[in-house]
């Protein structure tokens, strides 16, 4: 079957002949490689996207269930050539090691700051609990978002 | 591949009766799909079905997601909701999915047992209500017929004043329970103790309940006996997540801790 949805503001279509995930369709058919494929069971958060404005793991969304929805991936969090404040904050602090988990953290943090512009350290940690950094580079990631939240950075 | 997005409950029920696979938040089904264990070719997608997303103090629609229960649910269920997966999982996963999957480790299930909730099952020929202990029959096995959908959780209108949930797992976030527990207590002392991950289905520790319900301000020895009874009543197994011995121990510790929280709130 052919499905259609809005990806980062653009109408897109894809063909799904088997129960593919939204992540599969993003990467294999639509060239949106920002969302990463790692655990395929919703544990790692590296495939995080916003589906109709809600943060979800795209590996757990049946692609056909995105029909008619609005999907925002890391490619769509800021206009072309610009960075989202969340990305700038990570840049400033150097909150990137190998980079594999970074897109997922960016999308999760964009969601957090949209709902809560001044999260506490605890709120930041809880909001990012579904994102795993295998380099264990959490210190800098948390500091970046504490700084963005206007918190005193330890 | 055929996927339908029903506009109302009738369309959803017709699809289920026609053998289509129900898909709610996808947090269970899609894992099995991704790992090649299931390959549903005909799916009825319930994510946007408003007919099963109603929410009131006595009725929680099957399509209500953990994110909402975390904020608006009864105390112990809200506490449980906050420990389900991660924000990503709580934005997708539903209470109906938890009930339909019926994993022994389902974090929402001990609450249902603790307050004697009923599960509403609906087919084209109408709805029926099954009490939790009639509904859950084994590991991932329920009394739901293949032509039925879980449509709601039905709660009494006089939930216990004191209710507490906690779980034990290997880490704080994004973890499947080693043991999870709900303790409720009413003004008159009537206490319920429900546990998950320690038997094929959610269960109640009835002897511990009976013993503690007549105690108004239990002594240290009574609390220790309460914990011992809970440890004795559970029926855990040893698996990749833990051992039988540890689960028995943790069940007693957890139940006692939650009872003490209820007692402290009572005193306050």
Coordinates of C-alpha atoms in Angstrom, one line a residue:
Chain A
X1 CA 0.0 0.0 0.0
X2 CA 1.0 3.6 -0.6
X3 CA 1.0 5.9 2.5
X4 CA 1.3 9.6 2.7
X5 CA 2.3 11.9 5.6
X6 CA 4.1 15.2 6.2
X7 CA 7.8 15.0 6.9
X8 CA 9.3 18.1 8.3
X9 CA 6.6 20.2 6.6
X10 CA 6.7 18.4 3.2
X11 CA 4.2 16.0 1.9
X12 CA 5.9 12.6 1.2
X13 CA 4.7 9.2 0.1
X14 CA 6.1 5.7 0.6
X15 CA 5.3 2.2 -0.4
X16 CA 4.8 -0.3 2.4
X17 CA 4.4 -4.0 1.4
X18 CA 5.2 -5.4 4.8
X19 CA 4.8 -4.2 8.4
X20 CA 7.8 -1.8 8.1
X21 CA 8.4 0.7 10.9
X22 CA 8.3 4.5 10.4
X23 CA 12.1 4.4 11.0
X24 CA 12.6 1.9 8.1
X25 CA 10.6 4.2 5.8
X26 CA 12.5 7.4 6.9
X27 CA 15.9 5.8 6.3
X28 CA 15.3 3.4 3.4
X29 CA 12.8 5.3 1.3
X30 CA 12.9 9.0 2.2
X31 CA 16.7 9.6 2.7
X32 CA 16.2 11.0 6.2
X33 CA 19.2 9.4 7.8
X34 CA 19.2 11.6 10.9
X35 CA 17.1 9.1 12.9
X36 CA 19.4 6.2 13.8
X37 CA 18.6 2.5 13.9
X38 CA 20.0 0.8 16.9
X39 CA 17.9 -1.3 19.3
X40 CA 14.6 -1.7 17.4
X41 CA 12.8 -2.1 20.7
X42 CA 12.3 1.4 22.0
X43 CA 15.1 1.1 24.6
X44 CA 17.7 3.4 23.2
X45 CA 15.9 6.5 21.9
X46 CA 18.3 7.1 18.9
X47 CA 15.3 6.9 16.5
X48 CA 13.3 9.6 18.4
X49 CA 10.9 11.7 16.3
X50 CA 7.9 13.8 17.0
X51 CA 4.7 12.2 15.7
X52 CA 1.9 14.7 15.6
X53 CA 3.9 16.7 18.1
X54 CA 4.6 13.8 20.5
X55 CA 8.0 12.4 21.2
X56 CA 8.1 8.7 20.2
X57 CA 10.5 6.0 19.0
X58 CA 10.0 5.8 15.3
X59 CA 11.1 2.1 15.4
X60 CA 7.9 1.4 17.3
X61 CA 5.6 3.2 14.9
X62 CA 4.1 1.1 12.2
X63 CA 4.8 3.2 9.1
X64 CA 1.3 2.8 7.8
X65 CA 0.0 4.2 11.2
X66 CA 1.8 7.5 10.3
X67 CA -0.7 8.0 7.4
X68 CA -1.9 11.6 7.4
X69 CA 0.3 12.5 10.4
X70 CA 3.0 15.2 10.9
X71 CA 6.4 13.7 11.5
X72 CA 9.3 15.9 12.7
X73 CA 12.8 14.4 12.6
X74 CA 16.1 15.9 13.7
X75 CA 16.4 17.3 10.1
X76 CA 13.3 19.4 10.7
X77 CA 13.9 20.9 14.2
X78 CA 15.4 24.1 12.7
X79 CA 15.2 25.7 9.3
X80 CA 17.8 24.6 6.7
X81 CA 21.3 25.9 7.6
X82 CA 20.3 27.0 11.1
X83 CA 20.6 25.3 14.5
X84 CA 17.9 24.9 17.1
X85 CA 18.8 26.4 20.5
X86 CA 19.1 22.8 21.8
X87 CA 21.7 22.1 19.1
X88 CA 23.6 25.3 19.8
X89 CA 23.7 24.4 23.5
X90 CA 25.2 21.0 22.8
X91 CA 27.7 22.6 20.4
X92 CA 28.8 25.2 23.0
X93 CA 29.4 22.5 25.7
X94 CA 30.8 19.9 23.3
X95 CA 28.1 17.5 24.3
X96 CA 28.9 15.1 21.4
X97 CA 31.2 12.1 21.4
X98 CA 30.7 9.5 18.7
X99 CA 27.5 11.3 17.7
X100 CA 25.3 8.3 17.1
X101 CA 22.9 9.1 19.9
X102 CA 23.0 12.9 19.2
X103 CA 19.9 13.2 16.9
X104 CA 17.7 11.3 19.4
X105 CA 18.9 13.5 22.3
X106 CA 18.3 16.6 20.1
X107 CA 14.7 15.6 19.3
X108 CA 14.0 14.6 23.0
X109 CA 15.4 17.9 24.2
X110 CA 13.5 19.9 21.7
X111 CA 10.3 18.3 23.0
X112 CA 11.4 19.0 26.6
X113 CA 12.1 22.7 26.1
X114 CA 8.9 23.2 24.1
X115 CA 6.9 22.0 27.0
X116 CA 9.1 23.3 29.8
X117 CA 11.6 26.2 28.9
X118 CA 13.2 26.1 32.3
X119 CA 13.5 22.5 33.4
X120 CA 15.3 21.6 36.6
X121 CA 18.3 19.2 36.5
X122 CA 16.0 16.4 37.6
X123 CA 13.4 17.2 35.0
X124 CA 16.1 17.2 32.3
X125 CA 17.3 13.8 33.4
X126 CA 13.9 12.3 33.6
X127 CA 13.0 13.8 30.1
X128 CA 16.1 12.2 28.6
X129 CA 15.7 8.8 30.4
X130 CA 14.7 7.2 27.2
X131 CA 17.9 8.1 25.4
X132 CA 21.1 6.1 25.8
X133 CA 24.6 7.4 25.1
X134 CA 26.8 4.4 24.6
X135 CA 29.9 6.6 25.0
X136 CA 28.4 7.5 28.5
X137 CA 28.8 11.2 27.6
X138 CA 25.9 12.2 29.8
X139 CA 27.7 14.8 31.9
X140 CA 28.2 17.2 29.0
X141 CA 24.7 16.5 27.6
X142 CA 23.1 17.4 30.9
X143 CA 25.3 20.4 31.4
X144 CA 24.3 21.7 27.9
X145 CA 20.6 21.6 28.8
X146 CA 21.1 23.0 32.3
X147 CA 22.9 25.9 30.7
X148 CA 20.1 26.4 28.2
X149 CA 17.5 26.2 31.0
X150 CA 19.3 29.1 32.7
X151 CA 20.4 26.9 35.6
X152 CA 23.6 27.3 37.4
X153 CA 26.0 24.7 35.9
X154 CA 28.0 22.6 38.3
Chain B
X1 CA -0.2 -5.2 3.7
X2 CA -3.5 -3.7 4.7
X3 CA -3.9 -1.1 7.5
X4 CA -7.2 0.6 8.4
X5 CA -7.8 3.6 10.6
X6 CA -11.3 3.1 12.0
X7 CA -13.4 6.2 12.4
X8 CA -15.4 4.8 15.2
X9 CA -15.6 1.7 17.5
X10 CA -18.0 -0.1 15.2
X11 CA -15.5 0.0 12.4
X12 CA -12.7 -1.2 14.7
X13 CA -14.8 -4.1 16.0
X14 CA -15.8 -5.2 12.5
X15 CA -12.1 -5.2 11.6
X16 CA -11.1 -7.3 14.6
X17 CA -14.0 -9.7 13.9
X18 CA -12.6 -10.0 10.4
X19 CA -9.3 -11.2 11.8
X20 CA -7.3 -8.0 11.6
X21 CA -4.5 -7.5 14.2
X22 CA -5.2 -4.7 16.7
X23 CA -2.4 -2.2 17.0
X24 CA -2.5 0.4 19.9
X25 CA 0.8 2.2 20.9
X26 CA 3.0 -0.4 19.2
X27 CA 5.4 -0.6 22.1
X28 CA 4.9 -4.4 22.3
X29 CA 3.7 -5.5 18.9
X30 CA 6.4 -3.5 16.9
X31 CA 9.2 -5.1 19.0
X32 CA 8.0 -8.5 17.9
X33 CA 7.7 -7.3 14.3
X34 CA 11.2 -5.8 14.3
X35 CA 12.6 -9.0 15.7
X36 CA 10.8 -11.1 13.1
X37 CA 8.6 -12.9 15.6
X38 CA 5.4 -11.5 14.1
X39 CA 4.4 -10.3 10.6
X40 CA 0.9 -8.9 10.7
X41 CA -0.3 -8.3 7.2
X42 CA -3.7 -6.9 8.1
X43 CA -3.7 -4.3 10.9
X44 CA -6.4 -2.2 12.5
X45 CA -4.6 0.9 13.9
X46 CA -6.3 2.2 17.1
X47 CA -3.9 5.1 17.9
X48 CA -6.3 7.8 16.8
X49 CA -9.6 6.1 17.8
X50 CA -11.2 8.7 20.1
X51 CA -14.0 6.3 21.0
X52 CA -11.7 4.3 23.3
X53 CA -9.8 7.3 24.8
X54 CA -12.3 8.5 27.3
X55 CA -11.2 9.2 30.9
X56 CA -13.2 9.6 34.1
X57 CA -12.6 8.7 37.8
X58 CA -14.4 5.3 37.2
X59 CA -13.5 4.5 33.6
X60 CA -10.2 4.7 31.7
X61 CA -10.5 4.1 28.0
X62 CA -8.2 1.5 26.6
X63 CA -6.6 4.0 24.3
X64 CA -5.5 6.3 27.1
X65 CA -1.7 6.6 27.1
X66 CA 0.6 6.5 30.1
X67 CA 1.6 10.1 29.6
X68 CA -1.9 11.1 30.6
X69 CA -2.3 8.6 33.3
X70 CA 0.9 9.8 34.8
X71 CA -0.7 13.2 35.3
X72 CA -4.4 12.4 35.8
X73 CA -4.7 8.9 37.0
X74 CA -5.5 7.6 40.6
X75 CA -2.4 8.0 42.8
X76 CA -0.9 4.5 42.6
X77 CA -1.7 4.1 38.9
X78 CA -0.1 7.5 38.2
X79 CA 3.0 6.4 40.1
X80 CA 3.1 3.2 38.1
X81 CA 2.6 5.1 34.8
X82 CA 5.7 7.3 35.6
X83 CA 7.8 4.1 35.7
X84 CA 6.6 2.7 32.4
X85 CA 9.5 2.8 29.9
X86 CA 10.6 6.3 29.0
X87 CA 8.9 9.5 27.9
X88 CA 8.9 8.1 24.3
X89 CA 7.2 4.9 25.5
X90 CA 4.7 6.7 27.7
X91 CA 3.7 8.9 24.8
X92 CA 2.8 5.8 22.7
X93 CA 1.9 3.0 25.1
X94 CA -1.7 2.7 26.4
X95 CA -3.3 1.1 29.4
X96 CA -5.4 -1.1 27.1
X97 CA -2.2 -2.4 25.5
X98 CA -0.8 -3.2 28.9
X99 CA -4.0 -5.2 29.7
X100 CA -4.2 -6.8 26.3
X101 CA -0.6 -8.0 26.3
X102 CA -1.0 -9.2 29.9
X103 CA 2.7 -9.6 30.6
X104 CA 3.4 -10.8 34.2
X105 CA 5.6 -7.7 34.5
X106 CA 3.0 -5.2 33.2
X107 CA 3.4 -2.2 35.5
X108 CA -0.2 -1.1 35.3
X109 CA -1.6 -4.5 36.3
X110 CA -1.0 -4.7 40.1
X111 CA -3.1 -1.5 40.5
X112 CA -6.0 -3.2 38.8
X113 CA -5.7 -6.2 41.1
X114 CA -5.4 -4.0 44.2
X115 CA -8.6 -2.2 43.6
X116 CA -10.5 -5.1 42.0
X117 CA -10.9 -3.3 38.7
X118 CA -12.8 -4.8 35.8
X119 CA -11.8 -5.1 32.2
X120 CA -14.4 -4.1 29.6
X121 CA -14.3 -6.3 26.5
X122 CA -16.4 -5.3 23.5
X123 CA -17.3 -7.2 20.3
X124 CA -19.9 -6.6 17.6
X125 CA -22.5 -8.3 19.8
X126 CA -21.9 -6.0 22.8
X127 CA -19.7 -5.5 25.9
X128 CA -19.0 -7.6 28.9
X129 CA -17.1 -6.8 32.1
X130 CA -14.7 -9.3 33.6
X131 CA -13.1 -8.8 37.0
X132 CA -9.3 -8.7 36.8
X133 CA -9.0 -12.2 38.2
X134 CA -11.4 -13.6 35.6
X135 CA -9.6 -11.7 32.8
X136 CA -5.9 -12.6 33.4
X137 CA -5.6 -16.4 33.1
X138 CA -1.8 -17.0 32.5
X139 CA 1.4 -15.6 31.2
X140 CA 0.3 -13.3 28.4
X141 CA -3.0 -15.2 28.4
X142 CA -6.4 -13.6 28.9
X143 CA -10.1 -14.4 28.6
X144 CA -10.4 -12.0 25.6
X145 CA -11.9 -13.7 22.6
X146 CA -10.3 -13.0 19.2
X147 CA -13.4 -11.0 18.1
X148 CA -13.1 -8.7 21.2
X149 CA -11.2 -5.5 21.9
X150 CA -10.2 -4.3 25.3
X151 CA -12.2 -1.1 25.4
X152 CA -11.8 0.2 29.0
X153 CA -10.8 -0.3 32.6
X154 CA -13.6 0.1 35.0
X155 CA -12.9 1.3 38.6
X156 CA -15.1 1.5 41.7
X157 CA -16.2 5.0 42.7
X158 CA -14.8 4.6 46.2
X159 CA -11.1 3.9 45.6
X160 CA -9.0 3.5 48.8
X161 CA -7.8 6.8 50.3
X162 CA -4.3 5.5 50.6
X163 CA -2.6 3.8 47.7
X164 CA 1.1 3.4 46.9
X165 CA 3.0 1.8 44.0
X166 CA 6.7 1.0 43.7
X167 CA 8.8 -1.4 41.7
X168 CA 12.2 -3.0 41.9
X169 CA 14.4 -3.1 38.7
X170 CA 18.0 -3.1 37.8
X171 CA 18.0 0.6 37.0
X172 CA 15.7 3.6 37.6
X173 CA 14.4 4.3 34.1
X174 CA 13.5 2.2 31.1
X175 CA 13.4 -1.0 33.0
X176 CA 11.1 -4.0 33.2
X177 CA 10.0 -4.8 36.8
X178 CA 11.8 -7.5 38.8
X179 CA 8.9 -7.1 41.3
X180 CA 6.2 -4.4 41.3
X181 CA 3.7 -3.9 44.0
X182 CA 0.6 -1.8 45.0
X183 CA -0.6 -1.5 48.6
X184 CA -3.9 0.2 49.4
X185 CA -5.4 1.0 52.8
X186 CA -8.8 2.5 53.8
X187 CA -9.6 4.5 56.9
X188 CA -10.9 1.4 58.7
X189 CA -7.7 -0.4 58.1
X190 CA -8.9 -2.6 55.2
X191 CA -5.7 -3.3 53.2
X192 CA -5.0 -4.8 49.8
X193 CA -1.6 -6.0 48.5
X194 CA -1.1 -6.7 44.8
X195 CA 2.0 -7.8 43.1
X196 CA 3.4 -8.2 39.6
X197 CA 6.3 -10.2 38.1
X198 CA 6.0 -12.8 40.9
X199 CA 3.4 -15.1 39.4
X200 CA 2.0 -15.9 35.9
X201 CA -0.6 -13.1 36.4
X202 CA -0.9 -10.2 38.7
X203 CA -1.9 -11.5 42.2
X204 CA -3.1 -10.6 45.6
X205 CA -1.3 -11.5 48.9
X206 CA -4.6 -12.4 50.7
X207 CA -3.2 -13.8 53.9
X208 CA -1.0 -10.8 54.5
X209 CA -4.0 -8.6 53.7
X210 CA -6.2 -10.4 56.2
X211 CA -3.6 -10.2 58.9
X212 CA -2.8 -6.5 58.6
X213 CA -6.3 -5.2 58.0
X214 CA -7.3 -5.7 61.6
X215 CA -4.1 -3.9 62.9
X216 CA -4.7 -0.2 63.5
X217 CA -1.1 0.7 64.4
X218 CA 1.1 -2.4 63.6
X219 CA 4.1 -3.1 65.8
X220 CA 7.6 -3.8 64.3
X221 CA 6.9 -7.5 64.8
X222 CA 3.6 -7.3 63.0
X223 CA 5.2 -5.5 60.1
X224 CA 7.9 -8.1 59.9
X225 CA 5.3 -10.8 59.9
X226 CA 3.3 -9.0 57.2
X227 CA 6.5 -8.9 55.0
X228 CA 7.1 -12.6 55.7
X229 CA 3.6 -13.6 54.6
X230 CA 3.9 -11.6 51.4
X231 CA 7.2 -13.4 50.6
X232 CA 5.6 -16.7 51.3
X233 CA 2.5 -16.1 49.2
X234 CA 4.2 -15.0 46.0
X235 CA 5.0 -17.6 43.4
X236 CA 8.0 -16.3 41.4
X237 CA 10.3 -18.1 39.1
X238 CA 14.0 -17.7 38.3
X239 CA 14.6 -16.2 34.9
X240 CA 17.0 -13.9 33.1
X241 CA 15.8 -10.9 35.2
X242 CA 16.2 -12.3 38.7
X243 CA 16.0 -15.4 40.9
X244 CA 13.0 -16.8 42.8
X245 CA 14.7 -16.2 46.1
X246 CA 15.5 -12.5 45.4
X247 CA 11.9 -11.9 44.1
X248 CA 10.4 -13.4 47.2
X249 CA 12.6 -11.3 49.4
X250 CA 12.0 -8.1 47.4
X251 CA 8.2 -8.7 47.4
X252 CA 8.1 -8.7 51.2
X253 CA 10.4 -5.6 51.5
X254 CA 8.4 -3.7 48.9
X255 CA 5.0 -4.5 50.3
X256 CA 6.1 -3.5 53.8
X257 CA 7.7 -0.3 52.6
X258 CA 4.5 0.7 50.8
X259 CA 2.3 -0.3 53.8
X260 CA 4.5 2.0 55.9
X261 CA 4.0 4.8 53.4
X262 CA 0.2 4.3 53.7
X263 CA 0.4 4.4 57.5
X264 CA 2.5 7.5 57.5
X265 CA 0.0 9.3 55.3
X266 CA -2.7 8.0 57.6
X267 CA -0.9 9.5 60.6
X268 CA -0.3 12.8 58.8

